[in-house]
Amino acid sequence: MRMNRQRPDQGFTLIEILVVITIMAVLTSMVILTFSGADQRQLHEGEVERLALRLDLARQRAVQRNREVGLHLELNGFEFVELDPDVGGWRPLEQRPFQPAEYGTDVVLTLTVEGAGNESDDDDDPGLFDEPETDGVDQRPPDLVFFRSGEVTPFSLGYELADASQRWTVASDGLSSIQMTAAETP
């Protein structure tokens, strides 16, 4: 009569099982970290797309209402304004989709306007545009103007994360549509 003996090399040892579990845990954490970074990128990319669409809507509003629409760029956001010829100033637009936008300190907005020089202001001569807002009318000229003719001040608006890991540009040459591009980061 023959007895079946199990060979010692059948099955897994406890050490082998622990090694496999450790490898699986490391791979799983790498996948999760990769997806969380992608989620952040998609979140910011969506914000930039919304910004480009809002700028395009401002251009359309200027044409439809036959009034100039402007954009005031703030430290952590922006505000749309519309020229009110009755009072000779810029009134804030607060209805959707033109309500003011605020970003956290993790976003840096930079605006480059064609033809705008880096001239220093003369502090001894306060002009009309240095006056503060009164009765909801702002005397400051906007940083970017959408004209009733459909043209816009040629511009390039950079949207960059404070850690410089991601950057997008929203731009127009003044006549063509507003374009969004992702910039290469080092």
PDB file of C-alpha atoms in Angstrom:
ATOM      1  CA  MET A   1       0.000   0.000   0.000  1.00  0.00           C
ATOM      2  CA  ARG A   2       1.289   3.350  -0.990  1.00  0.00           C
ATOM      3  CA  MET A   3       0.752   6.473   1.038  1.00  0.00           C
ATOM      4  CA  ASN A   4       0.362   9.869  -0.501  1.00  0.00           C
ATOM      5  CA  ARG A   5       2.852  12.188   0.954  1.00  0.00           C
ATOM      6  CA  GLN A   6       2.671  15.897   0.301  1.00  0.00           C
ATOM      7  CA  ARG A   7       5.757  17.445  -0.996  1.00  0.00           C
ATOM      8  CA  PRO A   8       7.083  20.331   1.059  1.00  0.00           C
ATOM      9  CA  ASP A   9       7.223  22.689  -1.971  1.00  0.00           C
ATOM     10  CA  GLN A  10       3.441  22.739  -2.437  1.00  0.00           C
ATOM     11  CA  GLY A  11       1.635  25.838  -1.072  1.00  0.00           C
ATOM     12  CA  PHE A  12       2.951  29.178   0.110  1.00  0.00           C
ATOM     13  CA  THR A  13       4.829  30.095   3.198  1.00  0.00           C
ATOM     14  CA  LEU A  14       3.756  32.896   5.465  1.00  0.00           C
ATOM     15  CA  ILE A  15       6.736  35.004   4.333  1.00  0.00           C
ATOM     16  CA  GLU A  16       5.762  34.686   0.662  1.00  0.00           C
ATOM     17  CA  ILE A  17       2.185  35.730   1.393  1.00  0.00           C
ATOM     18  CA  LEU A  18       3.365  38.783   3.378  1.00  0.00           C
ATOM     19  CA  VAL A  19       5.714  39.849   0.563  1.00  0.00           C
ATOM     20  CA  VAL A  20       2.892  39.652  -1.986  1.00  0.00           C
ATOM     21  CA  ILE A  21       0.542  41.654   0.280  1.00  0.00           C
ATOM     22  CA  THR A  22       3.232  44.328   0.785  1.00  0.00           C
ATOM     23  CA  ILE A  23       3.838  44.645  -2.959  1.00  0.00           C
ATOM     24  CA  MET A  24       0.086  44.932  -3.602  1.00  0.00           C
ATOM     25  CA  ALA A  25      -0.221  47.651  -0.934  1.00  0.00           C
ATOM     26  CA  VAL A  26       2.613  49.687  -2.449  1.00  0.00           C
ATOM     27  CA  LEU A  27       1.164  49.430  -5.967  1.00  0.00           C
ATOM     28  CA  THR A  28      -2.307  50.362  -4.745  1.00  0.00           C
ATOM     29  CA  SER A  29      -1.029  53.451  -2.945  1.00  0.00           C
ATOM     30  CA  MET A  30       0.876  54.540  -6.060  1.00  0.00           C
ATOM     31  CA  VAL A  31      -2.285  54.254  -8.168  1.00  0.00           C
ATOM     32  CA  ILE A  32      -4.320  56.212  -5.624  1.00  0.00           C
ATOM     33  CA  LEU A  33      -1.725  58.997  -5.476  1.00  0.00           C
ATOM     34  CA  THR A  34      -1.632  59.184  -9.265  1.00  0.00           C
ATOM     35  CA  PHE A  35      -5.399  59.547  -9.483  1.00  0.00           C
ATOM     36  CA  SER A  36      -5.584  62.165  -6.741  1.00  0.00           C
ATOM     37  CA  GLY A  37      -3.067  64.298  -8.645  1.00  0.00           C
ATOM     38  CA  ALA A  38      -5.129  63.875 -11.793  1.00  0.00           C
ATOM     39  CA  ASP A  39      -8.244  64.976  -9.910  1.00  0.00           C
ATOM     40  CA  GLN A  40      -6.537  68.212  -8.823  1.00  0.00           C
ATOM     41  CA  ARG A  41      -5.370  68.865 -12.366  1.00  0.00           C
ATOM     42  CA  GLN A  42      -8.871  68.260 -13.740  1.00  0.00           C
ATOM     43  CA  LEU A  43     -10.361  70.548 -11.090  1.00  0.00           C
ATOM     44  CA  HIS A  44      -8.072  73.446 -12.018  1.00  0.00           C
ATOM     45  CA  GLU A  45      -8.375  72.762 -15.738  1.00  0.00           C
ATOM     46  CA  GLY A  46     -12.157  72.989 -15.348  1.00  0.00           C
ATOM     47  CA  GLU A  47     -11.754  76.349 -13.583  1.00  0.00           C
ATOM     48  CA  VAL A  48      -9.639  77.664 -16.457  1.00  0.00           C
ATOM     49  CA  GLU A  49     -12.186  76.439 -19.023  1.00  0.00           C
ATOM     50  CA  ARG A  50     -14.959  78.227 -17.091  1.00  0.00           C
ATOM     51  CA  LEU A  51     -12.826  81.376 -17.000  1.00  0.00           C
ATOM     52  CA  ALA A  52     -12.323  81.258 -20.787  1.00  0.00           C
ATOM     53  CA  LEU A  53     -16.060  80.744 -21.330  1.00  0.00           C
ATOM     54  CA  ARG A  54     -16.916  83.645 -19.016  1.00  0.00           C
ATOM     55  CA  LEU A  55     -14.522  85.910 -20.910  1.00  0.00           C
ATOM     56  CA  ASP A  56     -16.164  84.872 -24.183  1.00  0.00           C
ATOM     57  CA  LEU A  57     -19.606  85.575 -22.684  1.00  0.00           C
ATOM     58  CA  ALA A  58     -18.403  89.034 -21.617  1.00  0.00           C
ATOM     59  CA  ARG A  59     -17.392  89.704 -25.207  1.00  0.00           C
ATOM     60  CA  GLN A  60     -20.837  88.601 -26.411  1.00  0.00           C
ATOM     61  CA  ARG A  61     -22.571  90.739 -23.775  1.00  0.00           C
ATOM     62  CA  ALA A  62     -20.662  93.820 -24.930  1.00  0.00           C
ATOM     63  CA  VAL A  63     -21.897  93.276 -28.489  1.00  0.00           C
ATOM     64  CA  GLN A  64     -25.491  92.442 -27.530  1.00  0.00           C
ATOM     65  CA  ARG A  65     -25.948  95.341 -25.094  1.00  0.00           C
ATOM     66  CA  ASN A  66     -23.846  97.763 -27.151  1.00  0.00           C
ATOM     67  CA  ARG A  67     -21.799  98.651 -24.050  1.00  0.00           C
ATOM     68  CA  GLU A  68     -18.214  98.046 -23.102  1.00  0.00           C
ATOM     69  CA  VAL A  69     -17.639  95.311 -20.529  1.00  0.00           C
ATOM     70  CA  GLY A  70     -14.462  95.190 -18.496  1.00  0.00           C
ATOM     71  CA  LEU A  71     -12.534  92.907 -16.195  1.00  0.00           C
ATOM     72  CA  HIS A  72     -10.850  94.041 -12.987  1.00  0.00           C
ATOM     73  CA  LEU A  73      -8.154  91.604 -11.976  1.00  0.00           C
ATOM     74  CA  GLU A  74      -7.798  91.330  -8.208  1.00  0.00           C
ATOM     75  CA  LEU A  75      -5.151  89.646  -6.096  1.00  0.00           C
ATOM     76  CA  ASN A  76      -7.038  86.355  -5.754  1.00  0.00           C
ATOM     77  CA  GLY A  77      -9.724  86.664  -8.382  1.00  0.00           C
ATOM     78  CA  PHE A  78     -11.516  88.984 -10.751  1.00  0.00           C
ATOM     79  CA  GLU A  79     -14.659  91.039 -11.221  1.00  0.00           C
ATOM     80  CA  PHE A  80     -16.618  91.935 -14.358  1.00  0.00           C
ATOM     81  CA  VAL A  81     -17.828  95.514 -14.804  1.00  0.00           C
ATOM     82  CA  GLU A  82     -19.949  97.283 -17.410  1.00  0.00           C
ATOM     83  CA  LEU A  83     -19.633 100.869 -18.593  1.00  0.00           C
ATOM     84  CA  ASP A  84     -22.653 102.912 -17.556  1.00  0.00           C
ATOM     85  CA  PRO A  85     -22.776 105.968 -19.858  1.00  0.00           C
ATOM     86  CA  ASP A  86     -25.378 107.698 -17.671  1.00  0.00           C
ATOM     87  CA  VAL A  87     -22.935 108.040 -14.780  1.00  0.00           C
ATOM     88  CA  GLY A  88     -19.664 107.816 -16.689  1.00  0.00           C
ATOM     89  CA  GLY A  89     -18.252 104.917 -14.712  1.00  0.00           C
ATOM     90  CA  TRP A  90     -18.055 101.157 -14.449  1.00  0.00           C
ATOM     91  CA  ARG A  91     -20.759  99.240 -12.578  1.00  0.00           C
ATOM     92  CA  PRO A  92     -20.043  95.749 -11.230  1.00  0.00           C
ATOM     93  CA  LEU A  93     -21.865  92.881 -12.919  1.00  0.00           C
ATOM     94  CA  GLU A  94     -23.166  90.513 -10.291  1.00  0.00           C
ATOM     95  CA  GLN A  95     -25.615  88.289 -12.147  1.00  0.00           C
ATOM     96  CA  ARG A  96     -24.597  84.856 -13.341  1.00  0.00           C
ATOM     97  CA  PRO A  97     -22.243  84.115 -15.072  1.00  0.00           C
ATOM     98  CA  PHE A  98     -20.538  87.441 -14.368  1.00  0.00           C
ATOM     99  CA  GLN A  99     -20.470  87.339 -10.584  1.00  0.00           C
ATOM    100  CA  PRO A 100     -17.059  88.027  -9.016  1.00  0.00           C
ATOM    101  CA  ALA A 101     -14.724  85.046  -8.666  1.00  0.00           C
ATOM    102  CA  GLU A 102     -12.290  84.409  -5.858  1.00  0.00           C
ATOM    103  CA  TYR A 103      -9.544  81.834  -5.856  1.00  0.00           C
ATOM    104  CA  GLY A 104      -7.561  80.684  -2.887  1.00  0.00           C
ATOM    105  CA  THR A 105      -3.961  81.561  -2.263  1.00  0.00           C
ATOM    106  CA  ASP A 106      -2.922  78.472  -4.241  1.00  0.00           C
ATOM    107  CA  VAL A 107      -3.751  80.220  -7.558  1.00  0.00           C
ATOM    108  CA  VAL A 108      -1.827  83.117  -9.123  1.00  0.00           C
ATOM    109  CA  LEU A 109      -3.411  85.125 -11.949  1.00  0.00           C
ATOM    110  CA  THR A 110      -1.208  87.259 -14.191  1.00  0.00           C
ATOM    111  CA  LEU A 111      -2.518  89.481 -16.958  1.00  0.00           C
ATOM    112  CA  THR A 112      -0.421  90.750 -19.837  1.00  0.00           C
ATOM    113  CA  VAL A 113      -2.147  93.320 -22.025  1.00  0.00           C
ATOM    114  CA  GLU A 114      -0.698  94.280 -25.398  1.00  0.00           C
ATOM    115  CA  GLY A 115       0.366  97.903 -25.486  1.00  0.00           C
ATOM    116  CA  ALA A 116       0.203  98.385 -21.720  1.00  0.00           C
ATOM    117  CA  GLY A 117       3.458  99.873 -20.543  1.00  0.00           C
ATOM    118  CA  ASN A 118       4.985  99.553 -17.117  1.00  0.00           C
ATOM    119  CA  GLU A 119       4.797 103.264 -16.469  1.00  0.00           C
ATOM    120  CA  SER A 120       5.028 104.419 -12.905  1.00  0.00           C
ATOM    121  CA  ASP A 121       2.047 106.345 -11.565  1.00  0.00           C
ATOM    122  CA  ASP A 122       2.596 109.903 -10.459  1.00  0.00           C
ATOM    123  CA  ASP A 123       1.418 109.873  -6.838  1.00  0.00           C
ATOM    124  CA  ASP A 124       1.410 113.700  -6.658  1.00  0.00           C
ATOM    125  CA  ASP A 125      -1.299 113.972  -9.317  1.00  0.00           C
ATOM    126  CA  PRO A 126      -4.326 111.881  -8.415  1.00  0.00           C
ATOM    127  CA  GLY A 127      -6.391 111.593 -11.569  1.00  0.00           C
ATOM    128  CA  LEU A 128      -9.998 110.755 -12.250  1.00  0.00           C
ATOM    129  CA  PHE A 129      -9.284 107.033 -12.201  1.00  0.00           C
ATOM    130  CA  ASP A 130      -7.699 107.100  -8.755  1.00  0.00           C
ATOM    131  CA  GLU A 131     -11.011 107.952  -7.120  1.00  0.00           C
ATOM    132  CA  PRO A 132     -12.651 105.234  -5.036  1.00  0.00           C
ATOM    133  CA  GLU A 133     -15.928 103.597  -5.871  1.00  0.00           C
ATOM    134  CA  THR A 134     -18.960 105.781  -5.103  1.00  0.00           C
ATOM    135  CA  ASP A 135     -22.613 104.724  -5.302  1.00  0.00           C
ATOM    136  CA  GLY A 136     -21.663 101.435  -6.931  1.00  0.00           C
ATOM    137  CA  VAL A 137     -19.785 103.184  -9.745  1.00  0.00           C
ATOM    138  CA  ASP A 138     -16.071 102.533 -10.083  1.00  0.00           C
ATOM    139  CA  GLN A 139     -13.988 105.232 -11.760  1.00  0.00           C
ATOM    140  CA  ARG A 140     -10.969 102.952 -12.264  1.00  0.00           C
ATOM    141  CA  PRO A 141     -10.555 101.715 -15.825  1.00  0.00           C
ATOM    142  CA  PRO A 142     -10.719  97.926 -16.126  1.00  0.00           C
ATOM    143  CA  ASP A 143      -7.587  95.902 -16.748  1.00  0.00           C
ATOM    144  CA  LEU A 144      -9.193  94.279 -19.790  1.00  0.00           C
ATOM    145  CA  VAL A 145     -11.928  95.754 -22.026  1.00  0.00           C
ATOM    146  CA  PHE A 146     -14.422  93.952 -24.256  1.00  0.00           C
ATOM    147  CA  PHE A 147     -15.617  96.500 -26.820  1.00  0.00           C
ATOM    148  CA  ARG A 148     -19.128  96.746 -28.242  1.00  0.00           C
ATOM    149  CA  SER A 149     -17.650  96.080 -31.681  1.00  0.00           C
ATOM    150  CA  GLY A 150     -16.743  92.541 -30.625  1.00  0.00           C
ATOM    151  CA  GLU A 151     -13.063  93.297 -30.247  1.00  0.00           C
ATOM    152  CA  VAL A 152     -11.161  92.823 -27.029  1.00  0.00           C
ATOM    153  CA  THR A 153      -7.959  94.307 -25.744  1.00  0.00           C
ATOM    154  CA  PRO A 154      -5.287  91.787 -26.896  1.00  0.00           C
ATOM    155  CA  PHE A 155      -4.312  89.895 -23.767  1.00  0.00           C
ATOM    156  CA  SER A 156      -2.786  86.822 -22.217  1.00  0.00           C
ATOM    157  CA  LEU A 157      -4.117  85.739 -18.823  1.00  0.00           C
ATOM    158  CA  GLY A 158      -1.995  83.216 -16.938  1.00  0.00           C
ATOM    159  CA  TYR A 159      -3.546  80.861 -14.369  1.00  0.00           C
ATOM    160  CA  GLU A 160      -0.817  79.195 -12.364  1.00  0.00           C
ATOM    161  CA  LEU A 161      -0.760  77.192  -9.174  1.00  0.00           C
ATOM    162  CA  ALA A 162       1.355  78.843  -6.487  1.00  0.00           C
ATOM    163  CA  ASP A 163       3.687  75.838  -6.395  1.00  0.00           C
ATOM    164  CA  ALA A 164       4.238  76.284 -10.187  1.00  0.00           C
ATOM    165  CA  SER A 165       3.245  72.666 -10.832  1.00  0.00           C
ATOM    166  CA  GLN A 166       0.544  73.562 -13.368  1.00  0.00           C
ATOM    167  CA  ARG A 167      -0.048  76.543 -15.654  1.00  0.00           C
ATOM    168  CA  TRP A 168      -2.635  77.483 -18.246  1.00  0.00           C
ATOM    169  CA  THR A 169      -3.007  80.510 -20.490  1.00  0.00           C
ATOM    170  CA  VAL A 170      -6.207  82.125 -21.727  1.00  0.00           C
ATOM    171  CA  ALA A 171      -5.527  84.568 -24.551  1.00  0.00           C
ATOM    172  CA  SER A 172      -6.857  86.487 -27.540  1.00  0.00           C
ATOM    173  CA  ASP A 173      -5.207  88.627 -30.182  1.00  0.00           C
ATOM    174  CA  GLY A 174      -8.151  91.028 -29.993  1.00  0.00           C
ATOM    175  CA  LEU A 175     -10.094  89.767 -32.978  1.00  0.00           C
ATOM    176  CA  SER A 176     -10.113  85.981 -32.821  1.00  0.00           C
ATOM    177  CA  SER A 177     -11.889  83.863 -30.254  1.00  0.00           C
ATOM    178  CA  ILE A 178     -10.513  83.363 -26.767  1.00  0.00           C
ATOM    179  CA  GLN A 179      -8.261  80.300 -26.535  1.00  0.00           C
ATOM    180  CA  MET A 180      -7.104  78.220 -23.577  1.00  0.00           C
ATOM    181  CA  THR A 181      -3.804  76.347 -23.629  1.00  0.00           C
ATOM    182  CA  ALA A 182      -1.982  74.280 -21.036  1.00  0.00           C
ATOM    183  CA  ALA A 183       1.639  75.295 -20.559  1.00  0.00           C
ATOM    184  CA  GLU A 184       4.434  72.831 -20.044  1.00  0.00           C
ATOM    185  CA  THR A 185       5.744  72.762 -16.495  1.00  0.00           C
ATOM    186  CA  PRO A 186       9.282  71.775 -15.609  1.00  0.00           C
TER     187      PRO A 186
END
